[in-house]
Tab-separated table of C-alpha atoms in Angstrom:
chain	number	residue	atom	x	y	z
I	1	UNK	CA	270.721	26.030	84.455
I	2	UNK	CA	271.671	25.338	87.845
I	3	UNK	CA	271.964	21.603	87.745
I	4	UNK	CA	273.896	21.984	84.659
I	5	UNK	CA	276.359	24.313	86.724
I	6	UNK	CA	276.422	21.614	89.513
I	7	UNK	CA	277.271	18.858	87.238
I	8	UNK	CA	280.114	20.911	85.841
I	9	UNK	CA	281.477	21.037	89.183
I	10	UNK	CA	280.306	24.355	90.563
I	11	UNK	CA	278.392	24.207	93.756
I	12	UNK	CA	275.339	26.484	94.728
I	13	UNK	CA	277.121	28.182	97.419
I	14	UNK	CA	279.766	29.567	94.916
I	15	UNK	CA	277.497	30.366	91.567
I	16	UNK	CA	276.889	33.977	92.288
I	17	UNK	CA	280.658	34.283	93.077
I	18	UNK	CA	281.589	32.978	89.551
I	19	UNK	CA	278.831	35.714	88.076
I	20	UNK	CA	280.427	38.377	90.560
I	21	UNK	CA	283.764	37.252	88.842
I	22	UNK	CA	282.576	37.604	85.240
I	23	UNK	CA	281.146	41.207	86.226
I	24	UNK	CA	284.231	42.725	87.711
I	25	UNK	CA	286.678	41.342	84.957
I	26	UNK	CA	284.322	43.000	82.327
I	27	UNK	CA	285.190	46.564	84.105
I	28	UNK	CA	288.690	45.470	84.160
I	29	UNK	CA	289.190	44.458	80.617
I	30	UNK	CA	287.512	47.449	78.989
I	31	UNK	CA	290.367	49.218	78.182
I	32	UNK	CA	292.546	46.043	77.189
I	33	UNK	CA	292.273	46.015	73.343
I	34	UNK	CA	292.791	49.814	72.779
I	35	UNK	CA	295.246	51.074	75.478
I	36	UNK	CA	298.271	50.895	73.562
I	37	UNK	CA	296.693	52.555	70.341
I	38	UNK	CA	295.385	55.540	72.358
I	39	UNK	CA	298.683	56.024	74.185
I	40	UNK	CA	300.416	56.225	70.796
I	41	UNK	CA	297.400	58.674	69.426
I	42	UNK	CA	298.029	60.760	72.478
I	43	UNK	CA	301.794	61.096	71.542
I	44	UNK	CA	303.530	58.669	73.329
I	45	UNK	CA	305.707	55.909	71.357
I	46	UNK	CA	304.961	52.423	70.931
I	47	UNK	CA	307.520	51.217	73.702
I	48	UNK	CA	306.002	53.398	76.055
I	49	UNK	CA	302.486	52.147	75.482
I	50	UNK	CA	303.514	47.985	75.678
I	51	UNK	CA	305.860	49.378	78.758
I	52	UNK	CA	303.032	50.740	80.200
I	53	UNK	CA	301.045	47.330	80.122
I	54	UNK	CA	304.261	45.319	80.920
I	55	UNK	CA	304.563	47.077	84.389
I	56	UNK	CA	300.552	46.721	85.018
I	57	UNK	CA	301.665	42.898	85.166
I	58	UNK	CA	304.747	42.834	87.365
I	59	UNK	CA	302.438	44.315	89.671
I	60	UNK	CA	299.282	42.092	88.864
I	61	UNK	CA	301.808	39.165	89.161
I	62	UNK	CA	302.580	40.541	92.998
I	63	UNK	CA	298.750	40.756	93.644
I	64	UNK	CA	298.661	37.265	92.261
I	65	UNK	CA	301.184	35.801	94.213
I	66	UNK	CA	299.933	37.293	97.730
I	67	UNK	CA	296.082	36.387	96.875
I	68	UNK	CA	296.149	32.922	97.790
I	69	UNK	CA	298.173	32.868	100.842
I	70	UNK	CA	296.249	36.270	101.837
I	71	UNK	CA	292.806	34.223	101.267
I	72	UNK	CA	293.530	31.615	103.258
I	73	UNK	CA	294.954	33.397	106.170
I	74	UNK	CA	292.560	36.517	106.633
I	75	UNK	CA	289.342	34.848	104.347
I	76	UNK	CA	288.543	35.244	100.529
I	77	UNK	CA	285.927	37.401	100.707
I	78	UNK	CA	287.535	40.042	103.107
I	79	UNK	CA	290.698	40.077	100.415
I	80	UNK	CA	288.256	40.373	97.289
I	81	UNK	CA	286.589	43.338	98.660
I	82	UNK	CA	289.749	45.225	99.302
I	83	UNK	CA	291.341	44.482	95.811
I	84	UNK	CA	288.212	45.211	94.508
I	85	UNK	CA	287.932	48.740	96.238
I	86	UNK	CA	291.577	49.141	95.651
I	87	UNK	CA	291.043	48.952	91.760
I	88	UNK	CA	288.172	51.227	91.993
I	89	UNK	CA	289.584	54.117	93.899
I	90	UNK	CA	293.221	54.228	91.907
I	91	UNK	CA	291.083	53.690	88.412
I	92	UNK	CA	289.365	56.869	89.339
I	93	UNK	CA	292.761	58.466	90.243
I	94	UNK	CA	294.515	57.066	86.676
I	95	UNK	CA	291.057	58.512	84.611
I	96	UNK	CA	290.721	61.792	86.568
I	97	UNK	CA	294.192	62.818	87.517
I	98	UNK	CA	296.597	60.583	85.409
I	99	UNK	CA	295.229	60.658	81.763
I	100	UNK	CA	294.465	64.378	81.391
I	101	UNK	CA	297.946	65.052	83.072
I	102	UNK	CA	299.867	63.601	80.286
I	103	UNK	CA	302.584	63.225	82.678
I	104	UNK	CA	303.797	59.639	81.671
I	105	UNK	CA	305.708	58.916	84.932
I	106	UNK	CA	302.187	59.394	86.974
I	107	UNK	CA	300.222	57.481	83.856
I	108	UNK	CA	302.534	54.658	84.786
I	109	UNK	CA	302.691	54.734	88.627
I	110	UNK	CA	298.801	54.339	88.553
I	111	UNK	CA	298.329	52.178	86.276
I	112	UNK	CA	300.848	49.811	87.969
I	113	UNK	CA	299.037	50.210	90.936
I	114	UNK	CA	295.614	49.410	89.760
I	115	UNK	CA	297.022	46.179	88.525
I	116	UNK	CA	297.268	44.843	91.916
I	117	UNK	CA	293.653	44.905	92.833
I	118	UNK	CA	292.150	42.179	90.150
I	119	UNK	CA	293.977	39.435	91.088
I	120	UNK	CA	293.159	39.813	94.600
I	121	UNK	CA	289.400	39.753	93.672
I	122	UNK	CA	289.595	36.785	91.296
I	123	UNK	CA	292.442	34.640	92.594
I	124	UNK	CA	291.380	34.708	96.275
I	125	UNK	CA	287.940	33.408	94.814
I	126	UNK	CA	290.166	30.310	93.574
I	127	UNK	CA	290.859	29.458	97.266
I	128	UNK	CA	287.224	29.238	97.811
I	129	UNK	CA	286.960	27.016	95.126
I	130	UNK	CA	289.717	24.745	96.548
I	131	UNK	CA	288.052	24.753	99.790
I	132	UNK	CA	284.613	23.606	98.258
I	133	UNK	CA	284.878	21.645	95.446
I	134	UNK	CA	286.386	18.012	95.220
I	135	UNK	CA	289.745	17.469	93.751
I	136	UNK	CA	288.312	15.095	90.631
I	137	UNK	CA	286.189	17.802	89.748
I	138	UNK	CA	288.366	20.920	90.490
I	139	UNK	CA	289.354	21.046	86.635
I	140	UNK	CA	286.120	21.051	85.417
I	141	UNK	CA	285.091	23.959	88.073
I	142	UNK	CA	288.465	25.890	87.081
I	143	UNK	CA	287.247	25.987	83.590
I	144	UNK	CA	283.995	27.296	84.713
I	145	UNK	CA	286.091	29.940	86.349
I	146	UNK	CA	287.870	31.344	83.213
I	147	UNK	CA	284.944	30.964	81.171
I	148	UNK	CA	283.568	33.870	83.442
I	149	UNK	CA	286.943	35.425	83.456
I	150	UNK	CA	286.742	35.381	79.699
I	151	UNK	CA	283.121	36.299	79.448
I	152	UNK	CA	284.017	39.195	81.496
I	153	UNK	CA	287.589	40.502	80.517
I	154	UNK	CA	287.078	39.371	76.837
I	155	UNK	CA	283.724	39.147	75.330
I	156	UNK	CA	281.760	42.153	77.119
I	157	UNK	CA	285.278	44.069	77.800
I	158	UNK	CA	286.051	43.555	74.124
I	159	UNK	CA	282.415	43.666	72.341
I	160	UNK	CA	281.033	46.282	74.382
I	161	UNK	CA	283.589	49.066	74.190
I	162	UNK	CA	284.204	48.516	70.360
I	163	UNK	CA	280.322	49.733	70.198
I	164	UNK	CA	280.749	52.495	72.784
I	165	UNK	CA	284.266	53.763	71.636
I	166	UNK	CA	282.837	55.412	67.930
I	167	UNK	CA	280.200	57.340	69.897
I	168	UNK	CA	281.920	58.488	73.015
I	169	UNK	CA	285.652	58.437	71.893
I	170	UNK	CA	288.603	56.498	73.675
I	171	UNK	CA	288.922	58.475	76.707
I	172	UNK	CA	285.309	58.677	77.555
I	173	UNK	CA	284.869	54.652	77.181
I	174	UNK	CA	287.429	53.974	79.907
I	175	UNK	CA	284.829	55.588	82.333
I	176	UNK	CA	281.939	52.938	81.262
I	177	UNK	CA	284.415	50.370	83.728
I	178	UNK	CA	283.193	51.614	86.804
I	179	UNK	CA	279.276	50.438	86.682
I	180	UNK	CA	280.471	47.099	86.186
I	181	UNK	CA	283.914	46.822	88.888
I	182	UNK	CA	280.688	48.403	91.492
I	183	UNK	CA	278.481	45.629	90.959
I	184	UNK	CA	280.841	43.009	90.885
I	185	UNK	CA	282.087	44.361	94.370
I	186	UNK	CA	278.445	44.748	95.520
I	187	UNK	CA	277.556	40.934	94.913
I	188	UNK	CA	280.926	39.729	96.127
I	189	UNK	CA	280.352	41.125	99.568
I	190	UNK	CA	276.343	40.229	99.537
I	191	UNK	CA	276.763	36.685	98.332
I	192	UNK	CA	280.613	35.332	98.299
I	193	UNK	CA	280.765	32.742	101.334
I	194	UNK	CA	283.482	32.792	104.019
I	195	UNK	CA	286.529	30.173	104.170
I	196	UNK	CA	285.755	26.983	105.587
I	197	UNK	CA	289.164	27.288	107.106
I	198	UNK	CA	291.157	30.500	108.142
I	199	UNK	CA	294.527	29.526	108.338
I	200	UNK	CA	296.096	32.799	109.738
I	201	UNK	CA	293.961	32.490	113.059
I	202	UNK	CA	296.362	32.438	115.664
I	203	UNK	CA	299.014	32.947	114.004
I	204	UNK	CA	301.928	35.773	114.882
I	205	UNK	CA	302.581	38.174	112.458
I	206	UNK	CA	306.229	36.178	111.620
I	207	UNK	CA	304.225	33.145	111.075
I	208	UNK	CA	302.097	34.843	108.882
I	209	UNK	CA	304.703	36.088	106.904
I	210	UNK	CA	306.004	32.977	106.663
I	211	UNK	CA	302.842	31.492	105.444
I	212	UNK	CA	302.817	34.501	102.627
I	213	UNK	CA	306.396	33.486	101.580
I	214	UNK	CA	305.739	29.888	100.750
I	215	UNK	CA	303.930	30.914	97.785
I	216	UNK	CA	307.722	31.905	96.306
I	217	UNK	CA	309.554	29.391	97.999
I	218	UNK	CA	307.503	26.547	96.867
I	219	UNK	CA	308.826	27.154	93.678
I	220	UNK	CA	312.350	26.498	94.817
I	221	UNK	CA	311.612	23.373	96.688
I	222	UNK	CA	308.938	21.884	94.681
I	223	UNK	CA	310.593	21.076	91.227
I	224	UNK	CA	307.345	20.284	89.673
I	225	UNK	CA	305.076	23.350	90.876
I	226	UNK	CA	308.045	25.321	89.161
I	227	UNK	CA	307.683	23.536	85.892
I	228	UNK	CA	303.919	23.920	86.448
I	229	UNK	CA	304.494	27.478	87.377
I	230	UNK	CA	306.268	28.266	83.717
I	231	UNK	CA	304.020	26.754	81.532
I	232	UNK	CA	301.461	28.800	83.112
I	233	UNK	CA	303.291	31.902	82.284
I	234	UNK	CA	303.749	30.794	78.868
I	235	UNK	CA	299.903	30.082	78.403
I	236	UNK	CA	298.194	33.575	78.220
I	237	UNK	CA	301.219	35.168	76.471
I	238	UNK	CA	299.057	35.990	73.387
I	239	UNK	CA	296.378	37.092	75.699
I	240	UNK	CA	298.151	39.317	76.993
I	241	UNK	CA	300.897	40.533	74.485
I	242	UNK	CA	298.686	40.930	71.217
I	243	UNK	CA	296.139	43.772	72.893
I	244	UNK	CA	299.410	45.381	73.191
I	245	UNK	CA	301.086	44.879	69.674
I	246	UNK	CA	298.328	43.902	67.281
I	247	UNK	CA	296.482	47.039	67.329
I	248	UNK	CA	299.525	48.732	66.466
I	249	UNK	CA	300.500	46.061	63.750
I	250	UNK	CA	296.731	46.098	61.961
I	251	UNK	CA	295.342	49.555	63.061
I	252	UNK	CA	298.330	51.795	62.202
I	253	UNK	CA	301.433	52.628	60.309
I	254	UNK	CA	303.496	52.624	63.331
I	255	UNK	CA	307.109	50.788	63.607
I	256	UNK	CA	305.792	48.905	60.240
I	257	UNK	CA	302.268	48.795	60.737
I	258	UNK	CA	300.014	48.084	57.886
I	259	UNK	CA	297.044	49.538	58.914
I	260	UNK	CA	293.924	47.852	57.153
I	261	UNK	CA	291.593	47.524	59.837
I	262	UNK	CA	289.916	50.442	62.289
I	263	UNK	CA	290.351	49.745	65.893
I	264	UNK	CA	286.612	48.601	67.021
I	265	UNK	CA	287.252	45.981	63.795
I	266	UNK	CA	290.288	45.124	65.246
I	267	UNK	CA	288.458	44.735	68.713
I	268	UNK	CA	285.571	42.677	67.681
I	269	UNK	CA	288.272	40.229	65.994
I	270	UNK	CA	289.742	40.056	69.234
I	271	UNK	CA	286.390	39.403	71.261
I	272	UNK	CA	286.338	36.227	69.225
I	273	UNK	CA	288.987	34.481	71.370
I	274	UNK	CA	286.769	35.047	74.185
I	275	UNK	CA	283.473	34.113	72.662
I	276	UNK	CA	285.358	30.771	71.815
I	277	UNK	CA	286.711	30.468	75.263
I	278	UNK	CA	283.285	30.516	76.838
I	279	UNK	CA	282.387	27.161	75.054
I	280	UNK	CA	286.406	25.380	75.364
I	281	UNK	CA	287.149	26.493	79.002
I	282	UNK	CA	284.145	24.420	80.065
I	283	UNK	CA	284.948	21.821	77.655
I	284	UNK	CA	288.763	21.494	78.473
I	285	UNK	CA	287.640	21.128	82.192
I	286	UNK	CA	285.483	18.159	81.756
I	287	UNK	CA	287.147	16.670	78.900
I	288	UNK	CA	290.392	16.480	81.356
I	289	UNK	CA	288.650	15.121	84.541
I	290	UNK	CA	287.396	12.280	82.191
I	291	UNK	CA	290.419	11.745	79.759
I	292	UNK	CA	293.603	13.023	81.260
I	293	UNK	CA	294.776	16.582	82.597
I	294	UNK	CA	298.228	16.725	80.725
I	295	UNK	CA	298.399	15.454	76.977
I	296	UNK	CA	295.483	17.985	75.877
I	297	UNK	CA	297.739	20.850	77.480
I	298	UNK	CA	300.231	19.566	75.303
I	299	UNK	CA	298.489	19.365	71.858
I	300	UNK	CA	295.932	21.250	72.016
I	301	UNK	CA	297.161	23.568	74.102
I	302	UNK	CA	301.055	24.210	73.637
I	303	UNK	CA	301.139	23.219	69.955
I	304	UNK	CA	297.860	24.733	68.512
I	305	UNK	CA	298.790	28.188	70.131
I	306	UNK	CA	302.034	28.203	68.585
I	307	UNK	CA	300.245	27.951	64.974
I	308	UNK	CA	297.859	31.017	66.803
I	309	UNK	CA	301.417	32.988	66.925
I	310	UNK	CA	302.122	33.456	63.861
I	311	UNK	CA	298.669	32.801	62.049
I	312	UNK	CA	297.862	36.219	63.533
I	313	UNK	CA	300.980	38.207	61.844
I	314	UNK	CA	300.961	36.034	58.527
I	315	UNK	CA	297.401	36.145	57.571
I	316	UNK	CA	296.910	39.846	57.042
I	317	UNK	CA	299.918	39.569	55.102
I	318	UNK	CA	298.692	36.921	52.675
I	319	UNK	CA	294.843	37.612	52.859
I	320	UNK	CA	294.790	41.177	53.391
I	321	UNK	CA	291.743	42.966	55.363
I	322	UNK	CA	289.784	39.914	55.417
I	323	UNK	CA	287.794	39.780	58.934
I	324	UNK	CA	286.672	36.419	58.497
I	325	UNK	CA	290.356	34.650	58.359
I	326	UNK	CA	291.414	36.771	61.310
I	327	UNK	CA	288.259	35.366	63.027
I	328	UNK	CA	289.963	31.793	62.323
I	329	UNK	CA	293.153	32.867	63.614
I	330	UNK	CA	291.206	33.991	67.177
I	331	UNK	CA	289.360	30.655	67.318
I	332	UNK	CA	292.578	29.039	67.067
I	333	UNK	CA	293.988	30.990	69.704
I	334	UNK	CA	290.871	30.411	71.920
I	335	UNK	CA	290.886	27.184	71.482
I	336	UNK	CA	294.094	26.964	72.692
I	337	UNK	CA	294.310	29.219	75.657
I	338	UNK	CA	291.831	27.271	77.274
I	339	UNK	CA	293.380	23.623	77.394
I	340	UNK	CA	295.481	24.258	80.495
I	341	UNK	CA	292.395	24.039	82.779
I	342	UNK	CA	294.096	21.402	85.004
I	343	UNK	CA	296.917	23.215	85.983
I	344	UNK	CA	296.082	24.443	89.229
I	345	UNK	CA	294.569	21.103	90.262
I	346	UNK	CA	298.016	19.406	89.329
I	347	UNK	CA	299.905	22.376	91.282
I	348	UNK	CA	297.917	21.392	94.508
I	349	UNK	CA	298.296	17.691	94.397
I	350	UNK	CA	302.097	18.173	93.567
I	351	UNK	CA	301.915	20.362	97.080
I	352	UNK	CA	300.458	18.196	99.231
I	353	UNK	CA	298.156	18.593	101.861
I	354	UNK	CA	298.634	21.536	104.207
I	355	UNK	CA	300.609	23.876	101.158
I	356	UNK	CA	297.554	24.129	98.620
I	357	UNK	CA	297.410	27.746	99.437
I	358	UNK	CA	301.045	27.679	98.779
I	359	UNK	CA	300.390	26.219	95.248
I	360	UNK	CA	297.722	28.293	94.912
I	361	UNK	CA	299.942	31.618	95.302
I	362	UNK	CA	302.426	29.807	93.154
I	363	UNK	CA	299.893	29.572	90.255
I	364	UNK	CA	298.365	32.731	90.908
I	365	UNK	CA	302.000	34.599	90.817
I	366	UNK	CA	302.694	32.399	87.266
I	367	UNK	CA	299.041	33.711	86.156
I	368	UNK	CA	300.004	37.557	87.272
I	369	UNK	CA	303.512	37.039	85.925
I	370	UNK	CA	302.415	36.043	82.063
I	371	UNK	CA	300.353	39.548	82.271
I	372	UNK	CA	303.760	41.059	82.382
I	373	UNK	CA	305.655	38.403	79.995
I	374	UNK	CA	303.064	38.969	77.312
I	375	UNK	CA	303.649	42.759	76.920
I	376	UNK	CA	307.203	42.595	78.333
I	377	UNK	CA	308.223	40.531	75.055
I	378	UNK	CA	306.887	42.947	72.860
I	379	UNK	CA	308.156	45.904	74.922
I	380	UNK	CA	312.094	44.541	74.684
I	381	UNK	CA	311.985	42.686	71.060
I	382	UNK	CA	309.533	44.897	68.771
I	383	UNK	CA	311.843	47.679	68.623
I	384	UNK	CA	314.646	45.367	67.259
I	385	UNK	CA	312.661	42.288	65.240
I	386	UNK	CA	309.281	44.026	64.849
I	387	UNK	CA	305.976	42.484	64.704
I	388	UNK	CA	306.816	39.131	63.128
I	389	UNK	CA	309.616	38.280	65.016
I	390	UNK	CA	307.617	39.170	68.465
I	391	UNK	CA	304.930	36.312	67.081
I	392	UNK	CA	307.948	33.811	66.223
I	393	UNK	CA	309.312	34.443	69.682
I	394	UNK	CA	305.903	33.562	71.229
I	395	UNK	CA	305.817	30.436	69.062
I	396	UNK	CA	309.098	29.090	70.486
I	397	UNK	CA	308.047	30.066	74.109
I	398	UNK	CA	304.681	27.893	73.038
I	399	UNK	CA	307.432	24.981	71.894
I	400	UNK	CA	309.411	25.296	75.364
I	401	UNK	CA	305.894	24.891	77.430
I	402	UNK	CA	305.370	21.889	74.926
I	403	UNK	CA	308.612	19.990	76.177
I	404	UNK	CA	308.108	20.486	80.009
I	405	UNK	CA	304.699	19.283	79.800
I	406	UNK	CA	306.739	16.128	79.224
I	407	UNK	CA	307.927	16.491	82.691
I	408	UNK	CA	304.859	16.126	84.753
I	409	UNK	CA	302.868	13.324	85.097
I	410	UNK	CA	300.325	13.452	88.113
I	411	UNK	CA	298.500	10.455	89.397
I	412	UNK	CA	295.002	11.583	88.366
I	413	UNK	CA	292.218	10.525	90.566
I	414	UNK	CA	290.340	7.762	88.230
I	415	UNK	CA	293.713	6.939	86.526
I	416	UNK	CA	296.209	4.301	86.961
I	417	UNK	CA	300.249	5.244	87.169
I	418	UNK	CA	300.559	5.346	83.269
I	419	UNK	CA	298.014	7.510	82.646
I	420	UNK	CA	295.164	5.170	81.529
I	421	UNK	CA	291.510	5.629	82.518
I	422	UNK	CA	290.769	3.133	85.177
I	423	UNK	CA	287.462	0.870	83.794
I	424	UNK	CA	284.475	1.202	85.878
I	425	UNK	CA	283.393	-1.901	88.121
I	426	UNK	CA	280.661	-3.889	87.008
I	427	UNK	CA	278.069	-2.869	89.092
I	428	UNK	CA	278.406	0.614	86.971
I	429	UNK	CA	279.786	2.595	89.905
I	430	UNK	CA	282.624	4.953	89.202
I	431	UNK	CA	285.980	3.939	90.507
I	432	UNK	CA	286.947	4.522	94.199
I	433	UNK	CA	289.636	7.102	93.835
I	434	UNK	CA	287.892	9.202	91.519
I	435	UNK	CA	285.861	10.849	94.801
I	436	UNK	CA	288.500	10.972	97.458
I	437	UNK	CA	290.418	14.178	97.890
I	438	UNK	CA	294.047	14.807	97.545
I	439	UNK	CA	296.058	13.589	100.644
I	440	UNK	CA	299.974	13.637	101.588
I	441	UNK	CA	302.146	11.161	100.154
I	442	UNK	CA	305.105	10.315	97.978
I	443	UNK	CA	305.113	10.999	94.482
I	444	UNK	CA	306.440	8.269	91.659
I	445	UNK	CA	309.519	10.131	92.062
I	446	UNK	CA	310.190	10.043	95.539
I	447	UNK	CA	310.485	13.740	95.999
I	448	UNK	CA	308.454	14.283	99.383
I	449	UNK	CA	305.386	16.404	97.218
I	450	UNK	CA	301.807	15.110	97.761
I	451	UNK	CA	299.729	13.563	94.981
I	452	UNK	CA	296.347	12.286	94.507
I	453	UNK	CA	294.714	9.503	96.598
I	454	UNK	CA	294.799	7.379	94.241
I	455	UNK	CA	298.472	6.985	94.809
I	456	UNK	CA	297.471	5.490	98.491
I	457	UNK	CA	294.426	3.509	97.208
């Protein structure tokens, strides 16, 4: 097993860190599939329920943006520990104080503040990956990272509550998240290594703030990274939008819902998305490192998710309470969601040497913004155009992402300037640039950004 993981790009020193991510995200994902329905059952409106997740996503975006640069400046493990302890502390207040009070502003405020914690934990770990893993294998390792993320937030985070909730009820199920988050935190403390380089050592406070700001300003100064960030935001719209609207659409009559599934049935259907990602996160990372970074993202990511967006709405209309057909829709969404594994690698190569932390912060900011944008689209449009209109809006955004992929053409190690795989030498060895790390050079469009070492070879 260890050798298999190493072949997938995961070094031994990081393996238990990957496991810590999976366990921690199990706790973070416990309420994802039923929180909106729980809020509606407590007497709040569907707009208030979706706003709760939307504002949570906005704060998660702030945590994601800061994670990369903070991890580079102060050490990834230190930032991970802070994020985990923050999450646990706010979660206790959310469950023990806010929810029993039924005071919506208090519930909204504490849940939003909790959103800062998990991005600091998981996206700081991405910095360690960038420091310990060769660029030619980083897409594969990123696929493994998202496999661990999916295993936690989606598989265990969806299936465990689906069995716990019928026995203990929705509110008590929230509490079962804590043991997983605590164990993940302890594993981080014991097994996650320190940075190879801590960039903030010796910098003044002003210089540290300047470094932190680069995670956002690079989106203005580097057009390619901006395009990649927009694609990243669109990537996970369904992953965070559907858990808000689909429980209301499938399990209630609220706002025109069809009420044909029980909540736990919906949770198990949605959990299938993440079961699929366990396979395809790793597969797409491996596939992209060998056959190209961009075209699988375009066709198997954007195009497939455009289909999945509307499939979740129309399959219940056409087939009724057919769980098997809904699982087919989940498989479609799962396959498409994974086909973006190469984005962080592309962004670090476009940033160039010395700005990789800023590129990862931009990536993390985009990853956080998707947790805001997914439910945000639902919050704004659901009262106006209904569930079907929201699903078609998601589909249109995936078509936009499809078009945007036409404007990114990174020089991938092992590929020529046209994106074709460089044949192996006659002695059977891999092309020289397969193992060369990214360097600072000039891109094919002379815009002063870094690309792969293949450009210079």
